[in-house]
Short mmCIF file of C-alpha atoms in Angstrom, two decimals:
data_model
loop_
_atom_site.label_atom_id
_atom_site.label_comp_id
_atom_site.label_asym_id
_atom_site.label_seq_id
_atom_site.Cartn_x
_atom_site.Cartn_y
_atom_site.Cartn_z
CA MET Q 11 -0.06 -0.04 -0.02
CA GLU Q 12 1.53 3.39 -1.07
CA ARG Q 13 1.78 5.87 1.79
CA PRO Q 14 0.18 9.25 0.99
CA ALA Q 15 2.23 12.40 1.99
CA TRP Q 16 -0.15 13.20 4.81
CA ALA Q 17 0.29 9.96 6.65
CA PRO Q 18 3.12 10.18 9.10
CA ARG Q 19 5.85 7.48 8.84
CA SER Q 20 5.20 6.62 12.51
CA ILE Q 21 1.69 5.14 12.04
CA ASP Q 22 0.77 1.69 10.93
CA ILE Q 23 -1.62 2.21 7.90
CA SER Q 24 -2.55 -1.54 7.90
CA VAL Q 25 -4.51 -0.98 11.25
CA PRO Q 26 -7.92 0.82 11.21
CA SER Q 27 -8.18 4.14 12.99
CA VAL Q 28 -11.25 5.59 14.70
CA SER Q 29 -10.42 9.01 13.44
CA ARG Q 30 -10.00 7.79 9.95
CA ILE Q 31 -13.19 5.71 10.00
CA TYR Q 32 -14.98 8.90 11.28
CA ASP Q 33 -13.45 10.86 8.47
CA TYR Q 34 -14.91 8.26 5.88
CA TYR Q 35 -18.30 8.46 7.41
CA LEU Q 36 -18.38 12.11 6.97
CA GLY Q 37 -17.14 11.81 3.20
CA GLY Q 38 -13.66 12.90 3.94
CA SER Q 39 -10.44 11.64 1.92
CA HIS Q 40 -8.07 11.05 4.72
CA ASN Q 41 -8.76 7.33 5.22
CA PHE Q 42 -7.36 3.96 3.88
CA GLU Q 43 -9.16 0.84 2.54
CA VAL Q 44 -8.53 -0.76 6.05
CA ASP Q 45 -10.57 2.07 7.57
CA ARG Q 46 -13.39 1.80 4.87
CA GLU Q 47 -13.51 -1.89 5.29
CA ALA Q 48 -14.11 -1.58 9.13
CA ALA Q 49 -16.75 1.14 8.50
CA ARG Q 50 -18.54 -0.95 5.95
CA ARG Q 51 -18.62 -3.92 8.39
CA ALA Q 52 -20.16 -1.64 11.10
CA MET Q 53 -22.63 -0.38 8.43
CA GLU Q 54 -23.84 -3.89 7.81
CA PHE Q 55 -25.45 -3.82 11.14
CA MET Q 56 -26.14 -0.05 11.43
CA PRO Q 57 -26.48 1.28 7.86
CA GLY Q 58 -27.24 4.85 9.22
CA LEU Q 59 -23.86 5.40 10.80
CA PRO Q 60 -22.83 8.13 8.35
CA LYS Q 61 -25.97 10.06 9.34
CA VAL Q 62 -25.34 9.57 13.13
CA MET Q 63 -21.97 11.28 12.51
CA GLN Q 64 -23.33 14.00 10.31
CA ALA Q 65 -25.92 14.72 12.93
CA ASN Q 66 -23.13 15.01 15.59
CA ARG Q 67 -21.23 17.42 13.42
CA ALA Q 68 -24.29 19.61 12.67
CA PHE Q 69 -25.05 19.85 16.53
CA MET Q 70 -21.34 20.83 17.17
CA ARG Q 71 -21.44 23.61 14.74
CA ARG Q 72 -24.89 24.90 16.39
CA ALA Q 73 -23.39 24.70 19.77
CA VAL Q 74 -20.08 26.45 18.72
CA ARG Q 75 -22.33 29.27 17.26
CA PHE Q 76 -24.28 29.34 20.52
CA ALA Q 77 -20.88 29.78 22.49
CA LEU Q 78 -19.91 32.60 20.28
CA ASP Q 79 -23.35 34.24 20.91
CA GLU Q 80 -22.69 33.99 24.54
CA GLY Q 81 -19.43 35.92 24.11
CA ILE Q 82 -17.08 33.02 24.41
CA ASP Q 83 -13.97 33.30 22.09
CA GLN Q 84 -11.96 30.27 23.30
CA PHE Q 85 -12.43 26.70 22.23
CA LEU Q 86 -10.70 23.48 23.47
CA ASP Q 87 -11.67 20.71 21.15
CA VAL Q 88 -10.61 17.28 22.69
CA GLY Q 89 -10.81 14.32 20.50
CA SER Q 90 -11.15 16.51 17.59
CA GLY Q 91 -10.23 14.01 14.82
CA ILE Q 92 -9.31 14.93 11.25
CA PRO Q 93 -10.46 18.41 10.34
CA THR Q 94 -13.18 18.39 7.78
CA PHE Q 95 -15.32 21.14 6.10
CA GLY Q 96 -17.04 23.21 8.74
CA ASN Q 97 -14.67 22.48 11.64
CA VAL Q 98 -14.43 24.53 14.81
CA HIS Q 99 -11.96 27.14 13.71
CA GLU Q 100 -13.73 27.62 10.45
CA VAL Q 101 -16.96 28.39 12.41
CA THR Q 102 -15.43 30.46 15.04
CA GLN Q 103 -12.93 32.61 13.02
CA THR Q 104 -15.56 33.30 10.44
CA ALA Q 105 -17.81 34.90 13.06
CA ASN Q 106 -14.92 36.34 15.18
CA PRO Q 107 -11.45 36.53 13.59
CA ASP Q 108 -9.84 36.81 17.17
CA ALA Q 109 -11.35 33.52 18.38
CA ARG Q 110 -8.79 30.98 19.61
CA VAL Q 111 -8.97 27.36 19.01
CA VAL Q 112 -6.88 24.47 20.31
CA TYR Q 113 -7.49 20.86 18.89
CA VAL Q 114 -6.60 17.72 20.90
CA ASP Q 115 -6.19 14.36 19.51
CA HIS Q 116 -3.89 11.22 20.20
CA ASP Q 117 -4.28 9.91 16.69
CA PRO Q 118 -0.96 10.93 14.69
CA VAL Q 119 -2.93 11.25 11.48
CA ALA Q 120 -5.40 13.58 13.02
CA VAL Q 121 -2.63 15.68 14.59
CA ALA Q 122 -0.43 15.68 11.50
CA HIS Q 123 -3.27 16.76 9.24
CA SER Q 124 -4.64 19.41 11.70
CA GLN Q 125 -0.90 20.86 11.55
CA ALA Q 126 -1.22 21.07 7.92
CA VAL Q 127 -4.71 22.68 7.75
CA LEU Q 128 -3.74 25.14 10.50
CA GLU Q 129 -0.30 26.20 9.05
CA GLY Q 130 -0.16 29.93 9.26
CA ASN Q 131 -3.23 30.25 11.37
CA GLU Q 132 -1.88 31.97 14.64
CA GLY Q 133 -5.31 31.72 16.25
CA ALA Q 134 -5.43 27.86 16.19
CA GLY Q 135 -3.17 25.06 17.24
CA VAL Q 136 -2.97 21.36 17.70
CA VAL Q 137 -1.91 19.17 20.68
CA ALA Q 138 -0.92 15.48 20.68
CA ALA Q 139 -2.61 14.40 23.86
CA ASP Q 140 -5.14 11.93 25.28
CA LEU Q 141 -8.36 12.79 27.23
CA ARG Q 142 -7.43 10.50 29.79
CA LYS Q 143 -4.46 12.63 30.88
CA PRO Q 144 -6.06 16.07 31.34
CA GLN Q 145 -3.16 17.67 32.92
CA GLU Q 146 -0.87 16.95 29.73
CA ILE Q 147 -3.49 18.86 27.79
CA LEU Q 148 -3.65 21.80 30.10
CA ALA Q 149 0.21 22.05 30.35
CA SER Q 150 0.79 21.91 26.62
CA ALA Q 151 2.49 24.72 24.92
CA GLU Q 152 -0.44 25.41 22.52
CA VAL Q 153 -2.99 25.55 25.35
CA GLU Q 154 -0.80 28.01 27.18
CA ARG Q 155 -0.16 30.08 24.24
CA LEU Q 156 -3.85 30.31 23.07
CA ILE Q 157 -6.10 29.65 25.97
CA ASP Q 158 -6.55 31.90 29.00
CA LEU Q 159 -8.06 29.72 31.65
CA ASN Q 160 -9.14 32.77 33.63
CA ARG Q 161 -11.78 33.52 31.09
CA PRO Q 162 -14.67 31.39 29.94
CA VAL Q 163 -13.80 28.43 27.50
CA ALA Q 164 -15.90 26.18 25.44
CA LEU Q 165 -14.80 22.64 26.00
CA LEU Q 166 -15.74 20.28 23.28
CA LEU Q 167 -16.01 16.54 23.89
CA VAL Q 168 -17.90 15.49 20.79
CA ALA Q 169 -18.05 11.68 19.87
CA ILE Q 170 -15.09 10.92 22.20
CA LEU Q 171 -16.22 9.85 25.54
CA HIS Q 172 -17.70 6.65 24.20
CA PHE Q 173 -14.32 5.53 23.31
CA VAL Q 174 -13.07 5.81 26.95
CA GLU Q 175 -13.77 2.63 29.10
CA ASP Q 176 -15.09 2.86 32.67
CA ALA Q 177 -11.76 1.37 33.78
CA ASP Q 178 -10.03 4.58 32.68
CA ASP Q 179 -12.59 6.80 34.69
CA PRO Q 180 -13.70 9.19 32.02
CA TYR Q 181 -15.96 11.12 34.69
CA GLU Q 182 -12.68 11.99 36.58
CA SER Q 183 -11.06 13.19 33.53
CA VAL Q 184 -14.04 15.46 32.61
CA ALA Q 185 -14.09 16.61 36.26
CA GLU Q 186 -10.55 17.53 36.17
CA LEU Q 187 -10.98 19.62 33.00
CA ARG Q 188 -14.12 21.25 34.50
CA ASP Q 189 -12.37 22.18 37.69
CA THR Q 190 -9.80 24.22 35.57
CA LEU Q 191 -12.46 26.19 33.70
CA ALA Q 192 -13.50 29.72 34.66
CA PRO Q 193 -17.11 30.46 35.62
CA GLY Q 194 -19.26 30.87 32.59
CA SER Q 195 -17.46 28.17 30.57
CA LEU Q 196 -19.44 25.72 28.47
CA LEU Q 197 -19.12 21.94 28.07
CA VAL Q 198 -20.20 20.66 24.52
CA LEU Q 199 -20.75 16.89 24.58
CA THR Q 200 -22.26 14.08 22.44
CA HIS Q 201 -22.22 10.43 23.32
CA ALA Q 202 -23.25 7.26 21.70
CA SER Q 203 -26.09 5.12 23.24
CA TYR Q 204 -28.51 2.27 22.29
CA GLU Q 205 -31.31 4.72 23.10
CA GLY Q 206 -32.66 6.31 20.07
CA ILE Q 207 -31.09 3.79 17.52
CA PRO Q 208 -33.97 2.81 15.03
CA LEU Q 209 -33.28 -0.88 15.37
CA PRO Q 210 -33.05 -3.57 17.98
CA ALA Q 211 -30.01 -3.18 20.42
CA GLU Q 212 -29.02 -6.67 19.67
CA ARG Q 213 -28.51 -5.73 16.07
CA ALA Q 214 -26.75 -2.55 16.99
CA GLU Q 215 -24.29 -4.52 19.07
CA GLY Q 216 -22.94 -6.08 15.80
CA ALA Q 217 -21.52 -2.54 15.09
CA VAL Q 218 -20.17 -2.15 18.47
CA ASP Q 219 -18.41 -5.52 18.08
CA VAL Q 220 -16.69 -4.12 15.04
CA TYR Q 221 -15.07 -1.51 17.16
CA LYS Q 222 -14.14 -4.01 19.72
CA ASP Q 223 -12.39 -6.15 16.93
CA ILE Q 224 -10.26 -3.25 16.01
CA ARG Q 225 -9.23 -2.54 19.72
CA ASN Q 226 -11.28 0.57 19.96
CA PRO Q 227 -14.15 -0.48 22.17
CA LEU Q 228 -17.31 1.56 21.73
CA ILE Q 229 -18.93 2.14 25.12
CA MET Q 230 -22.76 2.64 24.72
CA ARG Q 231 -23.99 4.33 27.87
CA SER Q 232 -27.48 5.15 29.10
CA ARG Q 233 -28.97 8.70 29.14
CA GLU Q 234 -28.54 8.69 33.01
CA GLU Q 235 -24.80 7.59 32.72
CA ILE Q 236 -24.20 10.44 30.13
CA ALA Q 237 -25.88 12.97 32.21
CA ARG Q 238 -23.28 12.31 34.93
CA PHE Q 239 -20.67 13.95 32.76
CA PHE Q 240 -22.49 17.33 33.32
CA GLU Q 241 -22.09 17.18 37.13
CA GLY Q 242 -21.04 20.68 38.14
CA TYR Q 243 -22.74 22.27 35.20
CA ASP Q 244 -25.96 23.91 34.73
CA MET Q 245 -27.68 22.42 31.68
CA VAL Q 246 -28.66 24.86 28.88
CA GLU Q 247 -31.99 24.43 27.44
CA PRO Q 248 -33.30 22.11 26.05
CA GLY Q 249 -31.04 19.74 28.19
CA LEU Q 250 -29.61 16.36 27.13
CA VAL Q 251 -31.52 15.31 23.88
CA ALA Q 252 -30.93 13.66 20.54
CA PRO Q 253 -28.59 15.84 18.47
CA PRO Q 254 -31.08 17.22 15.95
CA LEU Q 255 -33.41 18.39 18.76
CA TRP Q 256 -30.72 20.68 20.45
CA ARG Q 257 -31.53 24.13 19.15
CA PRO Q 258 -32.29 23.33 15.64
CA GLN Q 259 -32.65 26.17 13.22
CA GLU Q 260 -35.89 24.72 12.08
CA GLU Q 261 -38.07 21.81 13.07
CA PRO Q 262 -36.39 18.44 12.11
CA ARG Q 263 -39.47 16.99 10.31
CA ASP Q 264 -37.90 14.84 7.68
CA GLU Q 265 -34.60 14.02 9.46
CA ASP Q 266 -33.25 10.48 8.95
CA PRO Q 267 -34.20 8.23 12.02
CA TYR Q 268 -30.41 7.57 12.72
CA ALA Q 269 -29.72 11.16 13.28
CA PHE Q 270 -31.73 10.76 16.53
CA SER Q 271 -29.30 8.09 18.02
CA GLY Q 272 -27.35 9.03 21.11
CA PHE Q 273 -27.46 12.32 23.22
CA ALA Q 274 -26.00 15.76 22.87
CA GLY Q 275 -26.04 18.62 25.50
CA VAL Q 276 -24.44 21.88 26.60
CA GLY Q 277 -23.61 22.79 30.14
CA ARG Q 278 -22.53 25.97 31.85
CA THR Q 279 -20.10 26.36 34.91
CA ALA Q 280 -21.65 28.47 37.67
#
């Protein structure tokens, strides 16, 4: 397999990557056949997976615009993946050229491509770090350069927490990040769940097993378990809901049923 210029030498391009699978679902071009094969296997059980991811991204963009309207101009996107059209820095800097964005991911491809996309953009940066080690994120040079933790920050955890197993205590990681944020900061979060998927959980488990097979377990949590990530935050209306139902620009009448899989919400620190 020929290695494209955007793929770092340090990565094994014969092993599927969650970031590149996500990129494939979104119609991106930064993925390999091994990623597409894993995605297609998962779609045999849940054919609407691309729509699930698109609904997540649409929610993210609405939540980012909400944060901008609230006067927030600093964004920390953890588990950011491979930048595609309409990513955080494009939304924020179009509305506010002075907005600051830091992307964080532990996938070398996501980091390398983010660096290429952000070249020459002084208001945005990328950090190679893991959500499970919050202090490494907060102590990074790019966070110190771009983010003033004494002012409100929008913390984005979009489609990332369901890849953190309970044994790694994702609640503690989220709480650590929360405790560093200034009052008025926002948590923007989405999470996969069996709730809302328009097919039996037993069938959806087939897609979950694909992620387990590629050693990236997908943890499907209940609404109650997902709500726990918002401890210490005041929920912004309409609360924790299916992604298309969070402040849509218009009533989602003809939305694909798969778009309503999982939950999305925004919380504000007191």
